[in-house]
Amino acid sequence: MYFDQKEFGKRLQTQRKAREMTQEELALALGLASKQHISRMERGVEACSIDLLVEISCVLRVSTDYLLMGKEPNREITRNELHSVILQLKNIAGRM
């Protein structure tokens, strides 16, 4: 599997529109000077820095894995791991 800039752009656009944001609004939220960088990323013409990728994922509330590769985190595994940690904390608290 490899990074596909055009697919990244499609996912970026889909997530932006799902949050009913314009390119201008996203650019403003990210502290960019204009919407042009967003437009170029969505068309797959230009990439973004890792710092900007992290900011985009925070603003759009989506994982960087999803934006980069189209993979959603496995929520069932995450839920099970969290449940396990909660049980461990309860056991520790019960011994105190």
mmCIF file of N, CA and C in Angstrom:
data_model
loop_
_atom_site.group_PDB
_atom_site.id
_atom_site.type_symbol
_atom_site.label_atom_id
_atom_site.label_comp_id
_atom_site.label_asym_id
_atom_site.label_seq_id
_atom_site.Cartn_x
_atom_site.Cartn_y
_atom_site.Cartn_z
ATOM 1 N N MET A 1 0.844 -1.170 0.000
ATOM 2 C CA MET A 1 0.000 0.000 0.000
ATOM 3 C C MET A 1 0.897 1.243 0.000
ATOM 4 N N TYR A 2 0.513 2.230 -0.729
ATOM 5 C CA TYR A 2 1.311 3.445 -0.817
ATOM 6 C C TYR A 2 0.407 4.667 -0.718
ATOM 7 N N PHE A 3 1.012 5.800 -0.437
ATOM 8 C CA PHE A 3 0.277 7.058 -0.325
ATOM 9 C C PHE A 3 -0.135 7.539 -1.701
ATOM 10 N N ASP A 4 -1.413 7.838 -1.859
ATOM 11 C CA ASP A 4 -1.956 8.362 -3.111
ATOM 12 C C ASP A 4 -2.458 9.775 -2.838
ATOM 13 N N GLN A 5 -1.761 10.749 -3.381
ATOM 14 C CA GLN A 5 -2.067 12.156 -3.114
ATOM 15 C C GLN A 5 -3.474 12.535 -3.559
ATOM 16 N N LYS A 6 -3.932 11.992 -4.689
ATOM 17 C CA LYS A 6 -5.278 12.312 -5.176
ATOM 18 C C LYS A 6 -6.343 11.742 -4.251
ATOM 19 N N GLU A 7 -6.115 10.518 -3.744
ATOM 20 C CA GLU A 7 -7.065 9.916 -2.805
ATOM 21 C C GLU A 7 -7.086 10.685 -1.486
ATOM 22 N N PHE A 8 -5.908 11.133 -1.049
ATOM 23 C CA PHE A 8 -5.832 11.978 0.138
ATOM 24 C C PHE A 8 -6.701 13.216 -0.067
ATOM 25 N N GLY A 9 -6.567 13.837 -1.227
ATOM 26 C CA GLY A 9 -7.349 15.033 -1.537
ATOM 27 C C GLY A 9 -8.841 14.769 -1.515
ATOM 28 N N LYS A 10 -9.255 13.628 -2.035
ATOM 29 C CA LYS A 10 -10.684 13.272 -2.029
ATOM 30 C C LYS A 10 -11.192 13.095 -0.599
ATOM 31 N N ARG A 11 -10.385 12.404 0.227
ATOM 32 C CA ARG A 11 -10.800 12.212 1.618
ATOM 33 C C ARG A 11 -10.848 13.543 2.362
ATOM 34 N N LEU A 12 -9.878 14.400 2.100
ATOM 35 C CA LEU A 12 -9.869 15.730 2.722
ATOM 36 C C LEU A 12 -11.136 16.496 2.343
ATOM 37 N N GLN A 13 -11.453 16.514 1.074
ATOM 38 C CA GLN A 13 -12.639 17.228 0.605
ATOM 39 C C GLN A 13 -13.916 16.632 1.199
ATOM 40 N N THR A 14 -14.006 15.317 1.231
ATOM 41 C CA THR A 14 -15.185 14.646 1.779
ATOM 42 C C THR A 14 -15.397 15.012 3.241
ATOM 43 N N GLN A 15 -14.317 14.985 4.016
ATOM 44 C CA GLN A 15 -14.429 15.309 5.437
ATOM 45 C C GLN A 15 -14.740 16.788 5.662
ATOM 46 N N ARG A 16 -14.160 17.645 4.854
ATOM 47 C CA ARG A 16 -14.447 19.089 4.970
ATOM 48 C C ARG A 16 -15.921 19.353 4.685
ATOM 49 N N LYS A 17 -16.423 18.762 3.615
ATOM 50 C CA LYS A 17 -17.831 18.960 3.249
ATOM 51 C C LYS A 17 -18.776 18.324 4.259
ATOM 52 N N ALA A 18 -18.379 17.188 4.846
ATOM 53 C CA ALA A 18 -19.211 16.535 5.856
ATOM 54 C C ALA A 18 -19.406 17.441 7.070
ATOM 55 N N ARG A 19 -18.436 18.316 7.303
ATOM 56 C CA ARG A 19 -18.540 19.263 8.412
ATOM 57 C C ARG A 19 -19.067 20.616 7.962
ATOM 58 N N GLU A 20 -19.555 20.624 6.717
ATOM 59 C CA GLU A 20 -20.163 21.825 6.122
ATOM 60 C C GLU A 20 -19.242 23.034 6.216
ATOM 61 N N MET A 21 -17.962 22.794 5.899
ATOM 62 C CA MET A 21 -16.968 23.871 5.889
ATOM 63 C C MET A 21 -16.603 24.194 4.455
ATOM 64 N N THR A 22 -16.388 25.452 4.189
ATOM 65 C CA THR A 22 -15.861 25.856 2.894
ATOM 66 C C THR A 22 -14.344 25.735 2.947
ATOM 67 N N GLN A 23 -13.718 25.822 1.787
ATOM 68 C CA GLN A 23 -12.254 25.825 1.758
ATOM 69 C C GLN A 23 -11.718 27.026 2.522
ATOM 70 N N GLU A 24 -12.405 28.147 2.407
ATOM 71 C CA GLU A 24 -11.978 29.356 3.112
ATOM 72 C C GLU A 24 -12.039 29.160 4.620
ATOM 73 N N GLU A 25 -13.128 28.537 5.093
ATOM 74 C CA GLU A 25 -13.274 28.315 6.537
ATOM 75 C C GLU A 25 -12.205 27.363 7.068
ATOM 76 N N LEU A 26 -11.914 26.313 6.304
ATOM 77 C CA LEU A 26 -10.875 25.384 6.723
ATOM 78 C C LEU A 26 -9.517 26.075 6.734
ATOM 79 N N ALA A 27 -9.230 26.843 5.702
ATOM 80 C CA ALA A 27 -7.967 27.572 5.646
ATOM 81 C C ALA A 27 -7.826 28.505 6.844
ATOM 82 N N LEU A 28 -8.893 29.192 7.193
ATOM 83 C CA LEU A 28 -8.878 30.106 8.336
ATOM 84 C C LEU A 28 -8.641 29.333 9.641
ATOM 85 N N ALA A 29 -9.331 28.206 9.805
ATOM 86 C CA ALA A 29 -9.169 27.385 11.010
ATOM 87 C C ALA A 29 -7.747 26.853 11.143
ATOM 88 N N LEU A 30 -7.082 26.651 9.998
ATOM 89 C CA LEU A 30 -5.721 26.132 9.995
ATOM 90 C C LEU A 30 -4.660 27.230 10.031
ATOM 91 N N GLY A 31 -5.103 28.476 9.954
ATOM 92 C CA GLY A 31 -4.167 29.597 9.970
ATOM 93 C C GLY A 31 -3.443 29.796 8.653
ATOM 94 N N LEU A 32 -4.053 29.344 7.566
ATOM 95 C CA LEU A 32 -3.455 29.530 6.238
ATOM 96 C C LEU A 32 -3.880 30.874 5.664
ATOM 97 N N ALA A 33 -3.051 31.428 4.834
ATOM 98 C CA ALA A 33 -3.302 32.756 4.267
ATOM 99 C C ALA A 33 -4.480 32.754 3.286
ATOM 100 N N SER A 34 -4.674 31.651 2.560
ATOM 101 C CA SER A 34 -5.769 31.609 1.596
ATOM 102 C C SER A 34 -6.244 30.181 1.409
ATOM 103 N N LYS A 35 -7.338 30.034 0.675
ATOM 104 C CA LYS A 35 -7.909 28.711 0.414
ATOM 105 C C LYS A 35 -7.144 27.965 -0.682
ATOM 106 N N GLN A 36 -6.214 28.616 -1.346
ATOM 107 C CA GLN A 36 -5.526 28.005 -2.479
ATOM 108 C C GLN A 36 -4.787 26.722 -2.110
ATOM 109 N N HIS A 37 -4.167 26.704 -0.947
ATOM 110 C CA HIS A 37 -3.443 25.503 -0.527
ATOM 111 C C HIS A 37 -4.434 24.345 -0.323
ATOM 112 N N ILE A 38 -5.582 24.633 0.278
ATOM 113 C CA ILE A 38 -6.622 23.615 0.474
ATOM 114 C C ILE A 38 -7.084 23.102 -0.883
ATOM 115 N N SER A 39 -7.344 24.009 -1.786
ATOM 116 C CA SER A 39 -7.791 23.635 -3.128
ATOM 117 C C SER A 39 -6.788 22.726 -3.823
ATOM 118 N N ARG A 40 -5.522 23.077 -3.751
ATOM 119 C CA ARG A 40 -4.477 22.271 -4.399
ATOM 120 C C ARG A 40 -4.336 20.899 -3.736
ATOM 121 N N MET A 41 -4.475 20.852 -2.414
ATOM 122 C CA MET A 41 -4.411 19.552 -1.730
ATOM 123 C C MET A 41 -5.603 18.682 -2.123
ATOM 124 N N GLU A 42 -6.790 19.269 -2.177
ATOM 125 C CA GLU A 42 -7.983 18.503 -2.528
ATOM 126 C C GLU A 42 -7.920 17.965 -3.960
ATOM 127 N N ARG A 43 -7.255 18.676 -4.834
ATOM 128 C CA ARG A 43 -7.110 18.210 -6.224
ATOM 129 C C ARG A 43 -5.955 17.231 -6.384
ATOM 130 N N GLY A 44 -5.175 17.043 -5.320
ATOM 131 C CA GLY A 44 -4.049 16.124 -5.381
ATOM 132 C C GLY A 44 -2.840 16.699 -6.067
ATOM 133 N N VAL A 45 -2.803 18.011 -6.197
ATOM 134 C CA VAL A 45 -1.706 18.691 -6.874
ATOM 135 C C VAL A 45 -0.562 18.971 -5.912
ATOM 136 N N GLU A 46 -0.888 19.160 -4.640
ATOM 137 C CA GLU A 46 0.098 19.567 -3.651
ATOM 138 C C GLU A 46 -0.103 18.775 -2.371
ATOM 139 N N ALA A 47 0.982 18.466 -1.699
ATOM 140 C CA ALA A 47 0.926 17.756 -0.419
ATOM 141 C C ALA A 47 0.969 18.780 0.721
ATOM 142 N N CYS A 48 0.890 18.271 1.923
ATOM 143 C CA CYS A 48 0.997 19.165 3.070
ATOM 144 C C CYS A 48 2.095 18.651 3.992
ATOM 145 N N SER A 49 2.531 19.506 4.871
ATOM 146 C CA SER A 49 3.543 19.108 5.852
ATOM 147 C C SER A 49 2.892 18.200 6.891
ATOM 148 N N ILE A 50 3.725 17.514 7.639
ATOM 149 C CA ILE A 50 3.200 16.664 8.709
ATOM 150 C C ILE A 50 2.503 17.514 9.761
ATOM 151 N N ASP A 51 3.057 18.666 10.056
ATOM 152 C CA ASP A 51 2.425 19.563 11.026
ATOM 153 C C ASP A 51 1.024 19.963 10.573
ATOM 154 N N LEU A 52 0.902 20.305 9.295
ATOM 155 C CA LEU A 52 -0.402 20.692 8.772
ATOM 156 C C LEU A 52 -1.353 19.499 8.750
ATOM 157 N N LEU A 53 -0.855 18.316 8.439
ATOM 158 C CA LEU A 53 -1.678 17.110 8.456
ATOM 159 C C LEU A 53 -2.287 16.891 9.838
ATOM 160 N N VAL A 54 -1.475 17.051 10.868
ATOM 161 C CA VAL A 54 -1.969 16.879 12.240
ATOM 162 C C VAL A 54 -3.028 17.927 12.553
ATOM 163 N N GLU A 55 -2.791 19.161 12.151
ATOM 164 C CA GLU A 55 -3.778 20.227 12.373
ATOM 165 C C GLU A 55 -5.088 19.928 11.643
ATOM 166 N N ILE A 56 -4.989 19.469 10.406
ATOM 167 C CA ILE A 56 -6.188 19.125 9.628
ATOM 168 C C ILE A 56 -6.974 18.031 10.345
ATOM 169 N N SER A 57 -6.269 17.000 10.819
ATOM 170 C CA SER A 57 -6.962 15.904 11.492
ATOM 171 C C SER A 57 -7.667 16.390 12.757
ATOM 172 N N CYS A 58 -7.061 17.333 13.466
ATOM 173 C CA CYS A 58 -7.697 17.892 14.669
ATOM 174 C C CYS A 58 -8.932 18.723 14.311
ATOM 175 N N VAL A 59 -8.790 19.586 13.335
ATOM 176 C CA VAL A 59 -9.908 20.459 12.943
ATOM 177 C C VAL A 59 -11.080 19.639 12.396
ATOM 178 N N LEU A 60 -10.776 18.630 11.586
ATOM 179 C CA LEU A 60 -11.842 17.825 10.970
ATOM 180 C C LEU A 60 -12.257 16.637 11.843
ATOM 181 N N ARG A 61 -11.559 16.449 12.974
ATOM 182 C CA ARG A 61 -11.859 15.354 13.898
ATOM 183 C C ARG A 61 -11.855 13.995 13.191
ATOM 184 N N VAL A 62 -10.744 13.730 12.518
ATOM 185 C CA VAL A 62 -10.551 12.470 11.802
ATOM 186 C C VAL A 62 -9.092 12.060 11.988
ATOM 187 N N SER A 63 -8.821 10.772 11.931
ATOM 188 C CA SER A 63 -7.448 10.315 12.171
ATOM 189 C C SER A 63 -6.533 10.640 10.989
ATOM 190 N N THR A 64 -5.262 10.783 11.300
ATOM 191 C CA THR A 64 -4.280 10.983 10.230
ATOM 192 C C THR A 64 -4.196 9.726 9.367
ATOM 193 N N ASP A 65 -4.379 8.543 9.979
ATOM 194 C CA ASP A 65 -4.385 7.293 9.208
ATOM 195 C C ASP A 65 -5.460 7.332 8.131
ATOM 196 N N TYR A 66 -6.633 7.824 8.516
ATOM 197 C CA TYR A 66 -7.718 7.891 7.539
ATOM 198 C C TYR A 66 -7.357 8.859 6.412
ATOM 199 N N LEU A 67 -6.873 10.032 6.757
ATOM 200 C CA LEU A 67 -6.541 11.011 5.716
ATOM 201 C C LEU A 67 -5.451 10.491 4.788
ATOM 202 N N LEU A 68 -4.419 9.868 5.355
ATOM 203 C CA LEU A 68 -3.297 9.404 4.547
ATOM 204 C C LEU A 68 -3.594 8.139 3.751
ATOM 205 N N MET A 69 -4.213 7.161 4.401
ATOM 206 C CA MET A 69 -4.335 5.849 3.774
ATOM 207 C C MET A 69 -5.783 5.349 3.631
ATOM 208 N N GLY A 70 -6.729 6.084 4.187
ATOM 209 C CA GLY A 70 -8.124 5.655 4.091
ATOM 210 C C GLY A 70 -8.497 4.600 5.110
ATOM 211 N N LYS A 71 -7.648 4.400 6.114
ATOM 212 C CA LYS A 71 -7.909 3.382 7.133
ATOM 213 C C LYS A 71 -8.499 4.018 8.373
ATOM 214 N N GLU A 72 -9.619 3.481 8.797
ATOM 215 C CA GLU A 72 -10.206 3.902 10.059
ATOM 216 C C GLU A 72 -9.599 3.040 11.160
ATOM 217 N N PRO A 73 -9.392 3.606 12.327
ATOM 218 C CA PRO A 73 -8.900 2.780 13.426
ATOM 219 C C PRO A 73 -9.946 1.722 13.775
ATOM 220 N N ASN A 74 -9.490 0.551 14.186
ATOM 221 C CA ASN A 74 -10.405 -0.510 14.561
ATOM 222 C C ASN A 74 -11.006 -0.160 15.916
ATOM 223 N N ARG A 75 -12.223 0.300 15.901
ATOM 224 C CA ARG A 75 -12.870 0.777 17.121
ATOM 225 C C ARG A 75 -13.122 -0.350 18.122
ATOM 226 N N GLU A 76 -13.370 -1.561 17.647
ATOM 227 C CA GLU A 76 -13.608 -2.688 18.548
ATOM 228 C C GLU A 76 -12.352 -2.997 19.363
ATOM 229 N N ILE A 77 -11.197 -3.010 18.711
ATOM 230 C CA ILE A 77 -9.941 -3.256 19.425
ATOM 231 C C ILE A 77 -9.691 -2.141 20.431
ATOM 232 N N THR A 78 -9.892 -0.906 20.017
ATOM 233 C CA THR A 78 -9.699 0.236 20.903
ATOM 234 C C THR A 78 -10.638 0.150 22.097
ATOM 235 N N ARG A 79 -11.884 -0.195 21.866
ATOM 236 C CA ARG A 79 -12.871 -0.321 22.945
ATOM 237 C C ARG A 79 -12.445 -1.417 23.921
ATOM 238 N N ASN A 80 -12.005 -2.561 23.399
ATOM 239 C CA ASN A 80 -11.572 -3.668 24.264
ATOM 240 C C ASN A 80 -10.345 -3.297 25.082
ATOM 241 N N GLU A 81 -9.392 -2.600 24.464
ATOM 242 C CA GLU A 81 -8.202 -2.174 25.190
ATOM 243 C C GLU A 81 -8.563 -1.191 26.295
ATOM 244 N N LEU A 82 -9.452 -0.271 26.006
ATOM 245 C CA LEU A 82 -9.886 0.709 26.999
ATOM 246 C C LEU A 82 -10.614 0.013 28.147
ATOM 247 N N HIS A 83 -11.469 -0.933 27.824
ATOM 248 C CA HIS A 83 -12.186 -1.682 28.849
ATOM 249 C C HIS A 83 -11.198 -2.423 29.749
ATOM 250 N N SER A 84 -10.171 -3.020 29.170
ATOM 251 C CA SER A 84 -9.150 -3.739 29.933
ATOM 252 C C SER A 84 -8.430 -2.799 30.890
ATOM 253 N N VAL A 85 -8.086 -1.620 30.442
ATOM 254 C CA VAL A 85 -7.402 -0.640 31.285
ATOM 255 C C VAL A 85 -8.314 -0.212 32.431
ATOM 256 N N ILE A 86 -9.576 -0.004 32.151
ATOM 257 C CA ILE A 86 -10.539 0.393 33.198
ATOM 258 C C ILE A 86 -10.630 -0.691 34.264
ATOM 259 N N LEU A 87 -10.696 -1.949 33.834
ATOM 260 C CA LEU A 87 -10.760 -3.051 34.804
ATOM 261 C C LEU A 87 -9.490 -3.107 35.653
ATOM 262 N N GLN A 88 -8.342 -2.900 35.036
ATOM 263 C CA GLN A 88 -7.086 -2.895 35.786
ATOM 264 C C GLN A 88 -7.068 -1.775 36.819
ATOM 265 N N LEU A 89 -7.548 -0.601 36.421
ATOM 266 C CA LEU A 89 -7.597 0.529 37.370
ATOM 267 C C LEU A 89 -8.553 0.259 38.528
ATOM 268 N N LYS A 90 -9.676 -0.407 38.231
ATOM 269 C CA LYS A 90 -10.636 -0.754 39.286
ATOM 270 C C LYS A 90 -9.992 -1.726 40.268
ATOM 271 N N ASN A 91 -9.254 -2.691 39.745
ATOM 272 C CA ASN A 91 -8.578 -3.649 40.616
ATOM 273 C C ASN A 91 -7.548 -2.966 41.497
ATOM 274 N N ILE A 92 -6.798 -2.056 40.938
ATOM 275 C CA ILE A 92 -5.800 -1.311 41.698
ATOM 276 C C ILE A 92 -6.478 -0.464 42.768
ATOM 277 N N ALA A 93 -7.550 0.209 42.401
ATOM 278 C CA ALA A 93 -8.288 1.054 43.349
ATOM 279 C C ALA A 93 -8.893 0.208 44.476
ATOM 280 N N GLY A 94 -9.329 -0.998 44.158
ATOM 281 C CA GLY A 94 -9.915 -1.883 45.166
ATOM 282 C C GLY A 94 -8.893 -2.367 46.177
ATOM 283 N N ARG A 95 -7.638 -2.420 45.790
ATOM 284 C CA ARG A 95 -6.578 -2.861 46.703
ATOM 285 C C ARG A 95 -6.084 -1.732 47.603
ATOM 286 N N MET A 96 -6.477 -0.545 47.355
ATOM 287 C CA MET A 96 -5.981 0.605 48.140
ATOM 288 C C MET A 96 -6.789 0.798 49.400
#
